[in-house]
CSV table of C-alpha atoms in Angstrom, one decimal:
chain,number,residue,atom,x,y,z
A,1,UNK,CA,94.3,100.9,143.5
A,2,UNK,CA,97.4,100.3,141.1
A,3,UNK,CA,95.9,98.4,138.1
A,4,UNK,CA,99.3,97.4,136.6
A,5,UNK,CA,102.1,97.7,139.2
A,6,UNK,CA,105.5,96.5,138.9
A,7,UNK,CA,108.5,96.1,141.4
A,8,UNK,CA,111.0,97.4,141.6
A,9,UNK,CA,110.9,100.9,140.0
A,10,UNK,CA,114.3,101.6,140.5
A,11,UNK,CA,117.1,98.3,140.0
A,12,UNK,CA,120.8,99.4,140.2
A,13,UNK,CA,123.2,96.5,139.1
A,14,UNK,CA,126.6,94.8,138.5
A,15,UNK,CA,127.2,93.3,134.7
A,16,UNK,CA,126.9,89.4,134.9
A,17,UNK,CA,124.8,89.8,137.3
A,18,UNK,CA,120.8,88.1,137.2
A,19,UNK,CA,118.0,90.0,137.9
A,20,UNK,CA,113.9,89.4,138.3
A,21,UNK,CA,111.5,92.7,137.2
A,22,UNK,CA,107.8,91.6,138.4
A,23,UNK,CA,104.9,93.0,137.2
A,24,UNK,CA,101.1,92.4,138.4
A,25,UNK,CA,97.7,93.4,137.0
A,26,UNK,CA,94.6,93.8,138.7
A,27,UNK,CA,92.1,94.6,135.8
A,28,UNK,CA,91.5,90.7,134.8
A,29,UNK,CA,93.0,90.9,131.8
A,30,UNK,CA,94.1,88.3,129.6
A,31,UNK,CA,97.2,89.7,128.2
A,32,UNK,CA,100.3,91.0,129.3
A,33,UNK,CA,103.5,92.4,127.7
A,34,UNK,CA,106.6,93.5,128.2
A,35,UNK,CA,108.6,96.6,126.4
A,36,UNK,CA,112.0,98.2,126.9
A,37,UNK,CA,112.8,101.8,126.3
A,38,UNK,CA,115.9,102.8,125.4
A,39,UNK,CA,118.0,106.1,126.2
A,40,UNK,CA,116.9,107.6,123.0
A,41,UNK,CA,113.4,106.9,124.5
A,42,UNK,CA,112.3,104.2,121.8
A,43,UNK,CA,109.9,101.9,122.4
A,44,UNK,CA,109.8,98.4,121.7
A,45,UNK,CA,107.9,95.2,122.5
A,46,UNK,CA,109.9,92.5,123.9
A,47,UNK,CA,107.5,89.7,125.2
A,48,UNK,CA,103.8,89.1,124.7
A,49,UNK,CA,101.8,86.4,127.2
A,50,UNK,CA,98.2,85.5,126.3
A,51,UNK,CA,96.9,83.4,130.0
A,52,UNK,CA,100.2,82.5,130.7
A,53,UNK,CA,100.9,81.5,127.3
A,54,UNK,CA,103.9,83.0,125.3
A,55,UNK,CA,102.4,84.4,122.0
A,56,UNK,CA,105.2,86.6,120.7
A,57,UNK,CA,109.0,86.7,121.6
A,58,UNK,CA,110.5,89.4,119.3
A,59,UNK,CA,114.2,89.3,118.6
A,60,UNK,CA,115.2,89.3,122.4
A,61,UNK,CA,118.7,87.5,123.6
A,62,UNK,CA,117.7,84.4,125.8
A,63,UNK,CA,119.2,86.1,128.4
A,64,UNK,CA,115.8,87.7,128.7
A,65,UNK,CA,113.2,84.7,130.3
A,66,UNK,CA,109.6,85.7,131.2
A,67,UNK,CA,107.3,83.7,133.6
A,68,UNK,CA,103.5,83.6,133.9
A,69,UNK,CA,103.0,81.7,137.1
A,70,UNK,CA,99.1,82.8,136.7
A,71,UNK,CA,97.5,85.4,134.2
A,72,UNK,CA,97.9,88.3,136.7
A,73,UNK,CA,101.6,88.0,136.7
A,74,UNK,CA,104.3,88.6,134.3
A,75,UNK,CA,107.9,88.5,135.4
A,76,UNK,CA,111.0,89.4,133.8
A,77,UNK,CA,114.2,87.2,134.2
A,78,UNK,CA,117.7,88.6,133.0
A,79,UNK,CA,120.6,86.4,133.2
A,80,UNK,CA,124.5,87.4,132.8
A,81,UNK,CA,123.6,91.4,132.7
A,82,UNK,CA,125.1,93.4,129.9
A,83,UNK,CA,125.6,97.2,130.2
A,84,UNK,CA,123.2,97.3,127.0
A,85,UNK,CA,120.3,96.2,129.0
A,86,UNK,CA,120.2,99.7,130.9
A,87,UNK,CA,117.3,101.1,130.0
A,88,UNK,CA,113.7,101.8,131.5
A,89,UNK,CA,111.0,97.9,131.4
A,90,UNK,CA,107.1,98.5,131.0
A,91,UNK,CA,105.3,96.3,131.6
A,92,UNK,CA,101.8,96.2,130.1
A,93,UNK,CA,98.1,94.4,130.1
A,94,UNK,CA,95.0,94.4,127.9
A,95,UNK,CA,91.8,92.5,128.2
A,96,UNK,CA,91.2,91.0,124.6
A,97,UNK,CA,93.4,88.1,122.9
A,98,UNK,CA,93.5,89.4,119.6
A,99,UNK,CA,96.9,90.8,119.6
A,100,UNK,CA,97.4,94.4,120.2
A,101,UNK,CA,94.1,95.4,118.6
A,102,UNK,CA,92.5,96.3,122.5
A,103,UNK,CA,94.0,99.1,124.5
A,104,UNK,CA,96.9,98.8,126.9
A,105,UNK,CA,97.1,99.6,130.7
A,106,UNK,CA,100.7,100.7,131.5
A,107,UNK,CA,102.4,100.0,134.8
A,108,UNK,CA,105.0,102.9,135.7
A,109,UNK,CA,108.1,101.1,134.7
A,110,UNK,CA,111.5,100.1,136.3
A,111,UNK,CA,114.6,101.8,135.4
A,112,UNK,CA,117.4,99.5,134.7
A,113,UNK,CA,120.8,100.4,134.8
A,114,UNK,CA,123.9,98.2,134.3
A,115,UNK,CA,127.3,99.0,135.9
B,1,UNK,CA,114.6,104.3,107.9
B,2,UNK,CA,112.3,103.2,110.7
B,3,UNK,CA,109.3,102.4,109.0
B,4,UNK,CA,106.7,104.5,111.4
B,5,UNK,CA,108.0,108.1,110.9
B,6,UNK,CA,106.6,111.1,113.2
B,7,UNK,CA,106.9,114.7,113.0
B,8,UNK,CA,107.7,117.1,114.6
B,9,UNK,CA,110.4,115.3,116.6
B,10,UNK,CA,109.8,118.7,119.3
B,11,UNK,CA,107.3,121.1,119.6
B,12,UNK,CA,106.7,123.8,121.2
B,13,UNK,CA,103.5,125.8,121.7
B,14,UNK,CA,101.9,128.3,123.7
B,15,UNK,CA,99.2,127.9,126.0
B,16,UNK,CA,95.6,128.0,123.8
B,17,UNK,CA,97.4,126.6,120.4
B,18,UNK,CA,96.0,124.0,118.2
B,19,UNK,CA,98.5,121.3,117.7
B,20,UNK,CA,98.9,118.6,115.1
B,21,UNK,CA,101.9,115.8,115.3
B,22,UNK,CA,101.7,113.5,112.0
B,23,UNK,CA,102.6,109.9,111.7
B,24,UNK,CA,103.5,108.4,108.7
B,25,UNK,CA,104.5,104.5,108.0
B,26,UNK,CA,105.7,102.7,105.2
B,27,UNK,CA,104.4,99.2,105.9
B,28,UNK,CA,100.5,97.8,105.6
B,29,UNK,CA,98.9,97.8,108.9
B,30,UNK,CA,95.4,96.7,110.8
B,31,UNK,CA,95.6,99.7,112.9
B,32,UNK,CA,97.3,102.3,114.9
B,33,UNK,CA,97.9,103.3,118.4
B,34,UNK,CA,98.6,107.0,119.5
B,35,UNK,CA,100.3,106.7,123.1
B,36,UNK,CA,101.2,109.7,126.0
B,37,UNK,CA,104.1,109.3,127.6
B,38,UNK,CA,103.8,112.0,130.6
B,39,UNK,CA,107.1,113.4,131.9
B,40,UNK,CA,107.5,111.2,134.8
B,41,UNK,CA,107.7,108.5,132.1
B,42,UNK,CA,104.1,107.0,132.7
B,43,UNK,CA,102.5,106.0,129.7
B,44,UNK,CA,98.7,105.9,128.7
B,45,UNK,CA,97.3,104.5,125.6
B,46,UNK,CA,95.0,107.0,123.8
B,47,UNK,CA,93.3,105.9,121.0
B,48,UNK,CA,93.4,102.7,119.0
B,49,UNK,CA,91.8,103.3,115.3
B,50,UNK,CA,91.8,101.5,111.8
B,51,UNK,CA,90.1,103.8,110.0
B,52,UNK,CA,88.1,107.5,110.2
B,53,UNK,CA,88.3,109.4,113.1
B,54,UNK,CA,88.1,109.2,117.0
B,55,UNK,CA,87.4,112.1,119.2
B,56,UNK,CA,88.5,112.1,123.2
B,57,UNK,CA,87.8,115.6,124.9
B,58,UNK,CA,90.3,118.2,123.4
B,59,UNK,CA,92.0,115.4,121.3
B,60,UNK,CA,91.5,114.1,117.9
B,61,UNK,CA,92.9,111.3,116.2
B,62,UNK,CA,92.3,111.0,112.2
B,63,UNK,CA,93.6,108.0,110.1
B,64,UNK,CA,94.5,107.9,106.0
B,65,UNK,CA,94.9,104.1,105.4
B,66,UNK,CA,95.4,104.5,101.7
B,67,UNK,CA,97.9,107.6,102.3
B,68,UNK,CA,99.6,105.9,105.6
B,69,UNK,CA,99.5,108.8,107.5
B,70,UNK,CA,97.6,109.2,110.7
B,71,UNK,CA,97.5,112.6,112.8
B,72,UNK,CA,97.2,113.6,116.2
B,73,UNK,CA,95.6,117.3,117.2
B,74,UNK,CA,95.0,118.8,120.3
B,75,UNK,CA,92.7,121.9,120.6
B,76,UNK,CA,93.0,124.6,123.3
B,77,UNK,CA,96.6,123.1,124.1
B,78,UNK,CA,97.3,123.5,127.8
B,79,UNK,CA,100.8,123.0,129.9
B,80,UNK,CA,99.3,120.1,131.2
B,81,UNK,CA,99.6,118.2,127.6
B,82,UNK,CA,103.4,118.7,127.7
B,83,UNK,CA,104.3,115.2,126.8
B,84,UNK,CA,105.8,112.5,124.5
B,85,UNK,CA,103.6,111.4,122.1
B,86,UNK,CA,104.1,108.3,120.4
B,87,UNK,CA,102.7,106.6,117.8
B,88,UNK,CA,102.4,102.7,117.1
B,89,UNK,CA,101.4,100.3,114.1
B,90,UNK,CA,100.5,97.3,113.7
B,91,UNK,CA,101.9,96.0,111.1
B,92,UNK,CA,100.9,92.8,108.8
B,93,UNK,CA,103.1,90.2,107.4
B,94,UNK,CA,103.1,86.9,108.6
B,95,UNK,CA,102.8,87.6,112.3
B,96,UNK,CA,101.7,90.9,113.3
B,97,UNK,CA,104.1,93.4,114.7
B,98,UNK,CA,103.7,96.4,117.0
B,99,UNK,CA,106.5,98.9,115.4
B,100,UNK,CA,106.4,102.2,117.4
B,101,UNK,CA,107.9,105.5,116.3
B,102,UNK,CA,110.3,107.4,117.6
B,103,UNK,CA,108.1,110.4,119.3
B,104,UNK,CA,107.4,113.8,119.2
B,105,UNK,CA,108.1,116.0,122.5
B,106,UNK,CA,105.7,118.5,123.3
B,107,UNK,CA,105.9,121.7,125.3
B,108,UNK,CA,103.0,123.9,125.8
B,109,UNK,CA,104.2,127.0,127.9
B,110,UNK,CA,101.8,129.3,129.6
């Protein structure tokens, strides 16, 4: 049993193109995040969703749209794809509210790249 | 200067070593995350701490709060700890922020 899965783990693209990442958790937890690596492996946080919520959007274009339809799922929505956006999406959960204070399940990421 | 600095960028140790990777950050923070990344690219939290010490198996986590500077040790390293490991603050002002550093590659060869 995955407890955070996301789909798909490999996504192979034209620029200007739109793309959907989804991510699910099975663990009941009330948070979920997304992160991006880059090729230099960095990580950093991109979206935090308390039950369904938005609580943080860090400097991300708005090119970049998540959706909660319920607190198991997190999607990510790219519009008008830009060859900077290759890189590798976690996706992530945790069960308290309090912001990053509780430990984070990770799913196994999807690898991004942008021809 | 990224403001969560780790070192060694790479290691590399034999099999049976006892490692240490430091973290240092310049900014006030609530607490700190040490993460795996395996070499598939899976990643697994390992600890969370604010303060003292935390102890899982062979690895140890210790915190300095007033001297920002958290470290990381394994004992009786073993190939299967090769790995990124990454460390992540949270730091204060205004709204909290998760700033992560940049790393540190280990090899353990048997």
């Amino acid at each position: 049993d995955t407890a955070v899965s996301q789909t798909p783990k490999y996504l192979v693209t034209q620029m200007g193109n739109d793309k959907s990442i989804k991510c699910e958790q099975n663990l009941g937890h009330d948070t979920m995040y997304w992160y991006k690596q880059d090729s230099k492996k960095f990580l950093k946080i991109m979206f935090s969703y308390n039950n369904k919520e938005l609580i943080i959007n860090e400097t991300v274009p708005n090119r970049f749209s998540p959706k909660s339809p319920d607190k198991a799922h997190l999607n990510l929505h790219i519009n008008s794809l830009e060859l900077g956006d290759s890189a590798v999406y976690f996706c992530a959960s945790s069960q308290d509210n309090r912001r990053y204070t509780d430990t984070q399940y990770f799913g196994p990421g999807t690898r991004l790249t942008v021809l | 200067k990224n403001e969560v600095e780790q070192s060694p960028q790479n290691l590399t140790a034999q099999e049976g070593e006892f490692i240490t990777i430091n973290c240092s950050y310049s900014v006030g923070i609530s607490a700190l995350h040490w993460l795996q990344q395996h070499p598939g690219g899976g990643i697994v939290s390992l600890f969370m701490l604010s303060s003292g010490k935390k102890k899982h198996g062979r690895l140890i986590a210790t915190i300095n709060i007033q001297e920002k500077h958290s470290s990381l040790h394994i004992t009786a390293s073993h190939p299967r700890d090769s790995a990124v490991y990454i460390c992540a603050v949270i730091a204060f002002g205004g709204s909290e922020k998760l700033v992560f550093g940049k790393g540190t590659k280990l090899t353990v060869n048997p």
